[in-house]
XYZ file of C-alpha atoms in Angstrom:
211
model
C 102.971 96.797 83.520
C 103.766 98.552 86.811
C 101.643 99.288 89.809
C 98.688 101.515 88.935
C 98.234 104.941 90.483
C 95.221 103.562 92.343
C 97.426 101.208 94.373
C 94.979 98.414 93.681
C 97.122 95.750 95.320
C 97.333 97.776 98.543
C 93.565 98.297 98.509
C 92.991 94.556 98.165
C 95.418 93.790 100.993
C 93.808 96.360 103.280
C 90.341 94.930 102.649
C 91.673 91.390 102.954
C 93.238 92.160 106.328
C 89.933 93.572 107.603
C 88.020 90.512 106.389
C 90.616 88.125 107.811
C 90.397 89.766 111.232
C 86.645 89.299 111.190
C 86.258 85.912 109.496
C 89.654 84.253 109.162
C 91.362 83.717 105.810
C 89.005 80.951 104.745
C 85.946 82.999 105.696
C 85.800 85.093 102.537
C 86.054 84.485 98.808
C 87.962 86.352 96.123
C 84.682 87.644 94.722
C 83.657 88.994 98.115
C 87.061 90.598 98.522
C 86.881 92.280 95.113
C 83.307 93.436 95.664
C 84.171 95.071 99.004
C 87.343 96.574 97.522
C 85.485 97.734 94.394
C 88.226 96.133 92.334
C 87.844 94.147 89.133
C 88.331 90.400 89.584
C 90.930 90.414 86.826
C 93.088 92.846 88.784
C 93.160 90.458 91.724
C 94.504 87.685 89.515
C 96.991 90.085 87.925
C 98.547 91.006 91.265
C 98.141 87.840 93.324
C 97.340 84.961 90.931
C 95.700 82.763 93.609
C 93.825 83.117 96.896
C 96.569 81.139 98.661
C 99.239 83.595 97.553
C 97.011 86.501 98.550
C 96.443 84.971 101.997
C 100.191 84.749 102.509
C 100.600 88.418 101.634
C 97.838 89.373 104.069
C 99.635 87.505 106.847
C 102.948 89.189 105.990
C 101.225 92.584 106.013
C 99.652 91.983 109.411
C 102.850 90.625 110.910
C 104.669 93.662 109.559
C 102.352 95.809 111.679
C 103.381 93.905 114.806
C 107.068 94.261 114.052
C 106.637 97.976 113.321
C 104.916 98.486 116.680
C 107.659 96.589 118.487
C 110.474 98.432 116.715
C 108.945 101.795 117.635
C 108.764 100.835 121.319
C 112.143 99.200 121.842
C 115.144 101.184 123.004
C 118.759 99.975 123.065
C 119.228 102.076 126.189
C 116.318 100.517 128.082
C 116.732 97.715 130.604
C 116.054 94.223 129.177
C 112.990 93.766 131.375
C 111.447 97.026 130.125
C 112.016 96.054 126.490
C 110.615 92.573 127.184
C 107.542 94.176 128.713
C 107.076 96.337 125.628
C 107.378 93.284 123.372
C 104.785 91.354 125.384
C 102.366 94.289 125.412
C 102.705 94.589 121.628
C 102.155 90.849 121.211
C 99.015 91.016 123.334
C 97.631 93.986 121.381
C 98.364 92.232 118.065
C 96.824 88.965 119.270
C 93.707 90.756 120.490
C 93.246 92.710 117.270
C 93.737 89.570 115.166
C 92.271 87.030 117.595
C 89.718 85.499 115.191
C 92.318 85.113 112.440
C 94.933 83.654 114.804
C 92.383 81.257 116.259
C 91.486 80.053 112.759
C 95.170 79.584 111.904
C 95.722 77.641 115.115
C 92.774 75.406 114.229
C 94.306 74.782 110.792
C 97.619 73.786 112.355
C 95.949 71.547 114.932
C 94.027 69.804 112.151
C 97.313 68.879 110.460
C 97.811 71.691 107.937
C 101.586 71.414 107.511
C 101.815 74.238 104.942
C 100.329 76.724 107.378
C 102.605 75.526 110.167
C 105.735 75.797 108.021
C 104.725 79.230 106.753
C 104.270 80.512 110.301
C 107.534 78.993 111.531
C 109.486 80.387 108.589
C 107.967 83.870 108.535
C 106.605 84.887 111.933
C 109.236 84.327 114.596
C 111.197 87.581 114.572
C 109.370 88.896 117.662
C 110.561 85.798 119.545
C 114.123 86.490 118.368
C 113.898 90.009 119.768
C 112.651 88.664 123.087
C 115.483 86.123 123.140
C 117.934 88.965 122.662
C 116.598 90.764 125.728
C 116.723 87.566 127.788
C 120.333 86.913 126.786
C 121.474 90.322 128.010
C 119.483 90.200 131.239
C 120.059 88.789 134.680
C 117.426 86.080 135.138
C 115.926 84.561 138.253
C 117.575 81.272 139.349
C 114.606 79.251 138.086
C 114.660 80.912 134.656
C 118.451 80.840 134.401
C 118.337 77.090 134.915
C 116.439 76.519 131.655
C 117.362 77.134 127.998
C 116.714 80.758 127.080
C 114.165 79.722 124.434
C 112.118 78.030 127.163
C 112.192 81.256 129.128
C 110.873 83.120 126.071
C 108.034 80.620 125.641
C 107.246 80.977 129.351
C 106.619 84.670 128.671
C 104.866 84.517 125.287
C 102.390 81.648 125.618
C 100.470 82.949 128.663
C 100.076 86.263 126.838
C 98.944 84.829 123.491
C 96.788 81.886 124.585
C 93.972 83.900 126.223
C 93.583 85.862 122.983
C 93.397 82.609 121.014
C 90.651 81.521 123.394
C 88.872 84.818 122.820
C 89.128 84.384 119.057
C 87.790 80.839 119.269
C 84.805 82.002 121.305
C 84.159 84.794 118.806
C 84.237 82.312 115.924
C 82.052 79.719 117.623
C 79.626 82.096 119.309
C 80.530 83.689 122.625
C 76.906 84.845 122.854
C 75.941 81.227 123.564
C 77.667 81.374 126.956
C 75.609 82.263 130.041
C 75.983 85.898 131.096
C 78.117 85.145 134.214
C 80.480 83.045 132.087
C 80.795 85.839 129.519
C 81.718 88.296 132.260
C 84.256 85.923 133.782
C 85.850 85.125 130.445
C 85.856 88.778 129.416
C 87.824 89.709 132.524
C 90.661 87.434 131.375
C 91.683 89.769 128.574
C 90.760 93.069 130.182
C 93.777 95.377 129.782
C 94.307 95.809 133.523
C 94.405 92.054 134.080
C 96.629 91.474 131.055
C 99.147 93.985 132.397
C 99.101 92.292 135.824
C 99.785 88.904 134.237
C 102.628 90.334 132.192
C 104.225 91.823 135.321
C 103.884 88.510 137.156
C 105.526 86.679 134.248
C 108.371 89.188 134.155
C 108.871 88.834 137.918
C 109.201 85.071 137.449
C 111.824 85.349 134.706
C 113.812 88.531 135.250
C 116.050 89.044 138.241
C 117.360 92.403 139.367
C 118.227 94.659 136.458
C 121.869 95.385 135.769
């Protein structure tokens, strides 16, 4: 039996991605997914067998969106710093859009979920590889050149991703519980203007003069 003309599997994945962004993968059940998708429960089991397998496909689908955005922005003719900037901007946008989901995944890993950690390591590192490629063909600052290139990549990625993980954690736990001044202060951290300033500062620290 082939894929139906209704593209039922795609409908389930689209709904699953929306639910995962809002609640995390463990925040919804198969029955809730099928009800929101208006899909028979039996069709879910036909296409995906288990919730765990479905969750993996949702993650692959979402990561595919990030890689598509990056591939559309990169240019082989652009300077390494410009391509690195485009990668970091795409990472930030992806992390913001999926902040609740990524925060939940980080919590799973921190609690000792080895399967989630291995799945992430084995499936979601291509954006880092692209960034490494730009670093290898660039002239770096003396401080950055003195460290392994992977360390330089982490120096760029973590300060971009971590604030969005914080945002996702606050969303999951209840950002509304914070006093109003604290909400304003925290909100300014991931305002687009401030994100772009941080990205430029990070690039200044790592990239020397362009070739």
